């Protein structure tokens, strides 16, 4: 089944997505929720918090992490705290993440893969990179890929440089496409004219590793929550 597409006026996008998330979680206590960072979800997280949204009956898993020292402002755990968790009166029942400071990154990725494989994910929110990545599954990623250490594409390094000062990361840890695509429901969050081309490719181009987000065409329960600018080429 191809993804459902919901086009939301830019000025209402954050409130619409944040409200939708609050309703989903209120109706389904115990949700295992996977969250992205980056600039796209910020308005939705802020609106969720402003509306009194709560995560205290939700188990949160971070989608990915940059290999950067603890406390670095571009780290995903720092971004999610800054942009979301610190704004809430009722934080997550549990927060799980990949630890790039672990002694063995291979073991750390295996631990996270197993933790998620247990009961799977109920809802995964995703952004899309300008190169079509989801999580840090860069072009070339296989749909059955596991959680692993990845070298970042140059466009991802450039994007990460905007998330915090200092040298940007070159490596990351990411949930693999297998676990992402096994999520029972996926919301792809896309805003801005600069994402219009890649969103079109992801939804209407060939399905394959060149554009990892294209695998969402084959996912049974994906909703694309886009603003009008990013939807500009969808016709
Ligand atoms: P952005 O990143 O929200 O900062 O554009 C999206 C992504 O790379 O997944």
mmCIF file of C-alpha atoms and ligand atoms in Angstrom:
data_model
loop_
_atom_site.group_PDB
_atom_site.id
_atom_site.type_symbol
_atom_site.label_atom_id
_atom_site.label_comp_id
_atom_site.label_asym_id
_atom_site.label_seq_id
_atom_site.Cartn_x
_atom_site.Cartn_y
_atom_site.Cartn_z
ATOM 1 C CA UNK A 1 0.000 0.000 0.000
ATOM 2 C CA UNK A 2 1.473 3.345 -0.900
ATOM 3 C CA UNK A 3 1.845 6.008 1.769
ATOM 4 C CA UNK A 4 -1.045 8.295 2.610
ATOM 5 C CA UNK A 5 -0.131 11.915 2.028
ATOM 6 C CA UNK A 6 -1.468 14.709 4.179
ATOM 7 C CA UNK A 7 -0.622 18.234 3.052
ATOM 8 C CA UNK A 8 -0.814 20.808 5.831
ATOM 9 C CA UNK A 9 -0.416 24.610 5.482
ATOM 10 C CA UNK A 10 3.033 25.572 6.799
ATOM 11 C CA UNK A 11 1.638 27.790 9.561
ATOM 12 C CA UNK A 12 -0.400 24.907 10.961
ATOM 13 C CA UNK A 13 2.071 22.085 10.415
ATOM 14 C CA UNK A 14 3.594 21.980 13.922
ATOM 15 C CA UNK A 15 0.245 22.111 15.660
ATOM 16 C CA UNK A 16 -1.301 19.510 13.364
ATOM 17 C CA UNK A 17 1.538 17.012 13.791
ATOM 18 C CA UNK A 18 1.994 17.690 17.510
ATOM 19 C CA UNK A 19 -1.748 17.326 18.119
ATOM 20 C CA UNK A 20 -1.905 14.133 16.105
ATOM 21 C CA UNK A 21 0.940 12.664 18.176
ATOM 22 C CA UNK A 22 -0.718 13.685 21.449
ATOM 23 C CA UNK A 23 -3.964 11.987 20.397
ATOM 24 C CA UNK A 24 -2.182 8.827 19.215
ATOM 25 C CA UNK A 25 -0.299 8.452 22.507
ATOM 26 C CA UNK A 26 -3.307 9.260 24.691
ATOM 27 C CA UNK A 27 -5.304 6.530 22.966
ATOM 28 C CA UNK A 28 -2.504 3.969 23.146
ATOM 29 C CA UNK A 29 -0.739 3.800 26.509
ATOM 30 C CA UNK A 30 2.444 1.735 26.372
ATOM 31 C CA UNK A 31 3.355 2.903 22.860
ATOM 32 C CA UNK A 32 6.915 2.164 21.793
ATOM 33 C CA UNK A 33 7.752 5.371 19.954
ATOM 34 C CA UNK A 34 10.847 6.031 17.871
ATOM 35 C CA UNK A 35 11.803 9.693 17.460
ATOM 36 C CA UNK A 36 14.084 11.600 15.104
ATOM 37 C CA UNK A 37 15.942 14.833 15.715
ATOM 38 C CA UNK A 38 16.999 17.529 13.248
ATOM 39 C CA UNK A 39 15.254 20.744 12.343
ATOM 40 C CA UNK A 40 12.051 19.313 10.825
ATOM 41 C CA UNK A 41 10.276 17.898 13.902
ATOM 42 C CA UNK A 42 10.965 20.922 16.145
ATOM 43 C CA UNK A 43 7.641 22.743 15.553
ATOM 44 C CA UNK A 44 5.701 19.519 16.133
ATOM 45 C CA UNK A 45 7.559 18.794 19.376
ATOM 46 C CA UNK A 46 7.028 22.375 20.571
ATOM 47 C CA UNK A 47 3.302 22.221 19.797
ATOM 48 C CA UNK A 48 2.964 18.830 21.515
ATOM 49 C CA UNK A 49 4.530 20.310 24.644
ATOM 50 C CA UNK A 50 2.558 23.574 24.479
ATOM 51 C CA UNK A 51 -0.672 21.573 24.256
ATOM 52 C CA UNK A 52 0.150 19.722 27.472
ATOM 53 C CA UNK A 53 1.182 16.524 25.678
ATOM 54 C CA UNK A 54 2.728 13.878 27.915
ATOM 55 C CA UNK A 55 5.039 10.920 27.415
ATOM 56 C CA UNK A 56 4.754 9.280 30.812
ATOM 57 C CA UNK A 57 2.965 6.269 29.355
ATOM 58 C CA UNK A 58 5.252 6.090 26.325
ATOM 59 C CA UNK A 59 8.557 4.307 25.833
ATOM 60 C CA UNK A 60 10.824 6.441 23.654
ATOM 61 C CA UNK A 61 13.633 5.168 21.424
ATOM 62 C CA UNK A 62 15.961 7.575 19.636
ATOM 63 C CA UNK A 63 16.374 6.777 15.967
ATOM 64 C CA UNK A 64 20.064 7.515 15.631
ATOM 65 C CA UNK A 65 23.068 9.237 17.154
ATOM 66 C CA UNK A 66 26.183 10.987 15.933
ATOM 67 C CA UNK A 67 29.574 9.805 17.107
ATOM 68 C CA UNK A 68 30.365 12.909 19.143
ATOM 69 C CA UNK A 69 31.383 13.403 22.776
ATOM 70 C CA UNK A 70 28.634 13.364 25.414
ATOM 71 C CA UNK A 71 27.082 16.800 25.843
ATOM 72 C CA UNK A 72 27.979 17.989 22.319
ATOM 73 C CA UNK A 73 25.093 20.240 21.195
ATOM 74 C CA UNK A 74 24.720 18.450 17.844
ATOM 75 C CA UNK A 75 24.192 15.070 19.499
ATOM 76 C CA UNK A 76 20.723 13.672 18.984
ATOM 77 C CA UNK A 77 20.223 13.081 22.714
ATOM 78 C CA UNK A 78 21.044 16.741 23.359
ATOM 79 C CA UNK A 79 18.752 17.912 20.554
ATOM 80 C CA UNK A 80 15.802 15.822 21.706
ATOM 81 C CA UNK A 81 16.225 17.114 25.252
ATOM 82 C CA UNK A 82 16.501 20.728 24.076
ATOM 83 C CA UNK A 83 13.749 20.624 21.446
ATOM 84 C CA UNK A 84 11.319 18.281 23.172
ATOM 85 C CA UNK A 85 11.852 16.521 26.486
ATOM 86 C CA UNK A 86 12.854 19.599 28.497
ATOM 87 C CA UNK A 87 9.633 21.289 27.375
ATOM 88 C CA UNK A 88 7.411 18.592 28.879
ATOM 89 C CA UNK A 89 5.867 18.412 32.330
ATOM 90 C CA UNK A 90 5.570 14.640 31.961
ATOM 91 C CA UNK A 91 8.637 13.104 30.315
ATOM 92 C CA UNK A 92 8.938 9.613 28.858
ATOM 93 C CA UNK A 93 8.299 6.481 30.909
ATOM 94 C CA UNK A 94 11.619 5.260 29.481
ATOM 95 C CA UNK A 95 14.181 6.764 27.120
ATOM 96 C CA UNK A 96 16.439 4.456 25.120
ATOM 97 C CA UNK A 97 19.325 5.530 22.931
ATOM 98 C CA UNK A 98 22.446 4.353 21.187
ATOM 99 C CA UNK A 99 25.575 5.259 23.158
ATOM 100 C CA UNK A 100 28.468 6.324 20.916
ATOM 101 C CA UNK A 101 30.722 6.328 24.000
ATOM 102 C CA UNK A 102 30.314 2.579 24.481
ATOM 103 C CA UNK A 103 33.519 0.563 24.585
ATOM 104 C CA UNK A 104 32.416 -1.625 21.681
ATOM 105 C CA UNK A 105 30.148 0.128 19.184
ATOM 106 C CA UNK A 106 29.407 -3.198 17.527
ATOM 107 C CA UNK A 107 28.121 -4.600 20.835
ATOM 108 C CA UNK A 108 26.199 -1.382 21.484
ATOM 109 C CA UNK A 109 24.433 -1.635 18.122
ATOM 110 C CA UNK A 110 23.611 -5.303 18.757
ATOM 111 C CA UNK A 111 22.182 -4.385 22.183
ATOM 112 C CA UNK A 112 19.911 -1.728 20.643
ATOM 113 C CA UNK A 113 18.804 -3.970 17.801
ATOM 114 C CA UNK A 114 17.814 -6.691 20.316
ATOM 115 C CA UNK A 115 16.071 -4.200 22.597
ATOM 116 C CA UNK A 116 13.891 -3.017 19.741
ATOM 117 C CA UNK A 117 13.392 -6.422 18.140
ATOM 118 C CA UNK A 118 11.753 -7.703 21.344
ATOM 119 C CA UNK A 119 8.399 -5.972 20.925
ATOM 120 C CA UNK A 120 9.158 -3.869 17.869
ATOM 121 C CA UNK A 121 8.103 -0.263 17.433
ATOM 122 C CA UNK A 122 4.499 0.905 17.359
ATOM 123 C CA UNK A 123 5.126 4.305 15.794
ATOM 124 C CA UNK A 124 8.246 5.741 14.175
ATOM 125 C CA UNK A 125 8.564 9.385 13.203
ATOM 126 C CA UNK A 126 11.124 10.073 10.489
ATOM 127 C CA UNK A 127 12.655 13.061 8.779
ATOM 128 C CA UNK A 128 14.149 12.740 5.331
ATOM 129 C CA UNK A 129 17.668 13.856 4.471
ATOM 130 C CA UNK A 130 18.272 15.867 1.332
ATOM 131 C CA UNK A 131 19.890 12.707 -0.069
ATOM 132 C CA UNK A 132 16.925 10.500 0.857
ATOM 133 C CA UNK A 133 18.359 9.030 4.035
ATOM 134 C CA UNK A 134 16.095 7.992 6.886
ATOM 135 C CA UNK A 135 17.737 7.833 10.270
ATOM 136 C CA UNK A 136 21.388 7.701 9.241
ATOM 137 C CA UNK A 137 20.673 5.032 6.656
ATOM 138 C CA UNK A 138 22.488 6.770 3.842
ATOM 139 C CA UNK A 139 22.116 5.979 0.128
ATOM 140 C CA UNK A 140 23.354 2.441 -0.432
ATOM 141 C CA UNK A 141 21.616 1.100 2.689
ATOM 142 C CA UNK A 142 19.875 -2.237 2.237
ATOM 143 C CA UNK A 143 16.254 -2.623 3.359
ATOM 144 C CA UNK A 144 17.218 -5.524 5.641
ATOM 145 C CA UNK A 145 20.061 -3.548 7.248
ATOM 146 C CA UNK A 146 20.584 -3.851 10.991
ATOM 147 C CA UNK A 147 21.522 -1.260 13.593
ATOM 148 C CA UNK A 148 25.123 -0.312 12.906
ATOM 149 C CA UNK A 149 27.971 2.180 12.683
ATOM 150 C CA UNK A 150 27.856 4.252 9.514
ATOM 151 C CA UNK A 151 30.046 6.786 7.740
ATOM 152 C CA UNK A 152 28.037 9.930 7.077
ATOM 153 C CA UNK A 153 27.373 11.294 3.600
ATOM 154 C CA UNK A 154 28.915 14.732 3.028
ATOM 155 C CA UNK A 155 25.467 16.369 2.921
ATOM 156 C CA UNK A 156 24.686 14.821 6.325
ATOM 157 C CA UNK A 157 27.950 16.165 7.755
ATOM 158 C CA UNK A 158 27.011 19.625 6.429
ATOM 159 C CA UNK A 159 23.522 19.394 7.935
ATOM 160 C CA UNK A 160 24.935 18.233 11.284
ATOM 161 C CA UNK A 161 27.294 21.221 11.325
ATOM 162 C CA UNK A 162 24.186 23.415 11.605
ATOM 163 C CA UNK A 163 22.924 21.554 14.683
ATOM 164 C CA UNK A 164 25.764 22.680 16.964
ATOM 165 C CA UNK A 165 29.127 24.405 17.052
ATOM 166 C CA UNK A 166 32.459 22.623 16.731
ATOM 167 C CA UNK A 167 33.685 19.976 14.332
ATOM 168 C CA UNK A 168 30.732 18.067 12.864
ATOM 169 C CA UNK A 169 30.550 14.281 13.164
ATOM 170 C CA UNK A 170 31.821 11.998 10.414
ATOM 171 C CA UNK A 171 30.263 8.827 11.794
ATOM 172 C CA UNK A 172 26.961 7.835 13.294
ATOM 173 C CA UNK A 173 25.023 4.975 14.817
ATOM 174 C CA UNK A 174 21.621 4.259 13.350
ATOM 175 C CA UNK A 175 18.701 1.972 13.729
ATOM 176 C CA UNK A 176 18.763 -0.117 10.574
ATOM 177 C CA UNK A 177 16.162 -0.037 7.840
ATOM 178 C CA UNK A 178 14.890 -3.488 8.849
ATOM 179 C CA UNK A 179 13.778 -2.260 12.273
ATOM 180 C CA UNK A 180 12.472 1.038 10.881
ATOM 181 C CA UNK A 181 10.429 -0.699 8.192
ATOM 182 C CA UNK A 182 9.094 -3.207 10.744
ATOM 183 C CA UNK A 183 7.529 -0.349 12.716
ATOM 184 C CA UNK A 184 3.769 -0.846 12.800
ATOM 185 C CA UNK A 185 3.150 2.764 11.784
ATOM 186 C CA UNK A 186 5.466 5.400 10.315
ATOM 187 C CA UNK A 187 5.006 9.148 9.952
ATOM 188 C CA UNK A 188 7.386 10.795 7.505
ATOM 189 C CA UNK A 189 7.759 14.470 8.452
ATOM 190 C CA UNK A 190 8.772 16.766 5.600
ATOM 191 C CA UNK A 191 8.758 20.556 5.385
ATOM 192 C CA UNK A 192 10.209 23.213 3.116
ATOM 193 C CA UNK A 193 10.718 23.711 -0.581
ATOM 194 C CA UNK A 194 14.279 22.344 -0.327
ATOM 195 C CA UNK A 195 12.787 18.896 0.395
ATOM 196 C CA UNK A 196 10.323 18.912 -2.532
ATOM 197 C CA UNK A 197 12.645 17.131 -4.970
ATOM 198 C CA UNK A 198 13.718 14.371 -2.640
ATOM 199 C CA UNK A 199 10.148 13.828 -1.394
ATOM 200 C CA UNK A 200 8.995 13.401 -4.980
ATOM 201 C CA UNK A 201 11.794 10.890 -5.638
ATOM 202 C CA UNK A 202 11.069 9.002 -2.433
ATOM 203 C CA UNK A 203 7.374 8.618 -3.265
ATOM 204 C CA UNK A 204 7.419 8.357 -7.061
ATOM 205 C CA UNK A 205 10.922 7.225 -7.980
ATOM 206 C CA UNK A 206 12.128 3.635 -8.154
ATOM 207 C CA UNK A 207 12.199 1.736 -4.867
ATOM 208 C CA UNK A 208 15.794 1.004 -3.949
ATOM 209 C CA UNK A 209 18.852 1.741 -1.867
ATOM 210 C CA UNK A 210 19.787 4.852 -3.887
ATOM 211 C CA UNK A 211 16.991 6.662 -2.030
ATOM 212 C CA UNK A 212 16.467 4.780 1.245
ATOM 213 C CA UNK A 213 13.191 6.641 1.940
ATOM 214 C CA UNK A 214 11.757 5.031 -1.215
ATOM 215 C CA UNK A 215 11.374 1.771 0.733
ATOM 216 C CA UNK A 216 8.478 3.501 2.502
ATOM 217 C CA UNK A 217 6.490 2.994 -0.729
ATOM 218 C CA UNK A 218 6.269 -0.660 0.310
ATOM 219 C CA UNK A 219 5.462 -0.071 3.974
ATOM 220 C CA UNK A 220 1.844 -0.943 4.814
ATOM 221 C CA UNK A 221 1.103 1.936 7.170
ATOM 222 C CA UNK A 222 3.021 5.118 6.375
ATOM 223 C CA UNK A 223 1.610 8.640 6.503
ATOM 224 C CA UNK A 224 3.524 11.526 4.975
ATOM 225 C CA UNK A 225 2.893 14.714 6.932
ATOM 226 C CA UNK A 226 4.143 17.481 4.683
ATOM 227 C CA UNK A 227 3.686 21.195 4.238
ATOM 228 C CA UNK A 228 2.638 22.668 0.900
ATOM 229 C CA UNK A 229 6.176 23.688 -0.075
ATOM 230 C CA UNK A 230 7.649 20.200 0.325
ATOM 231 C CA UNK A 231 4.618 18.729 -1.453
ATOM 232 C CA UNK A 232 5.086 21.149 -4.373
ATOM 233 C CA UNK A 233 6.152 18.532 -6.915
ATOM 234 C CA UNK A 234 3.731 15.802 -5.921
ATOM 235 C CA UNK A 235 1.015 17.060 -8.284
HETATM 236 P P1 LIG B 1 16.391 18.008 8.945
HETATM 237 O O1 LIG B 1 17.051 16.581 8.800
HETATM 238 O O2 LIG B 1 15.101 17.789 9.650
HETATM 239 O O3 LIG B 1 17.350 18.788 9.804
HETATM 240 O O4 LIG B 1 16.230 18.540 7.562
HETATM 241 C C1 LIG B 1 16.270 15.538 8.335
HETATM 242 C C2 LIG B 1 17.093 14.284 8.287
HETATM 243 O O5 LIG B 1 18.274 14.353 7.933
HETATM 244 O O6 LIG B 1 16.548 13.217 8.555
#
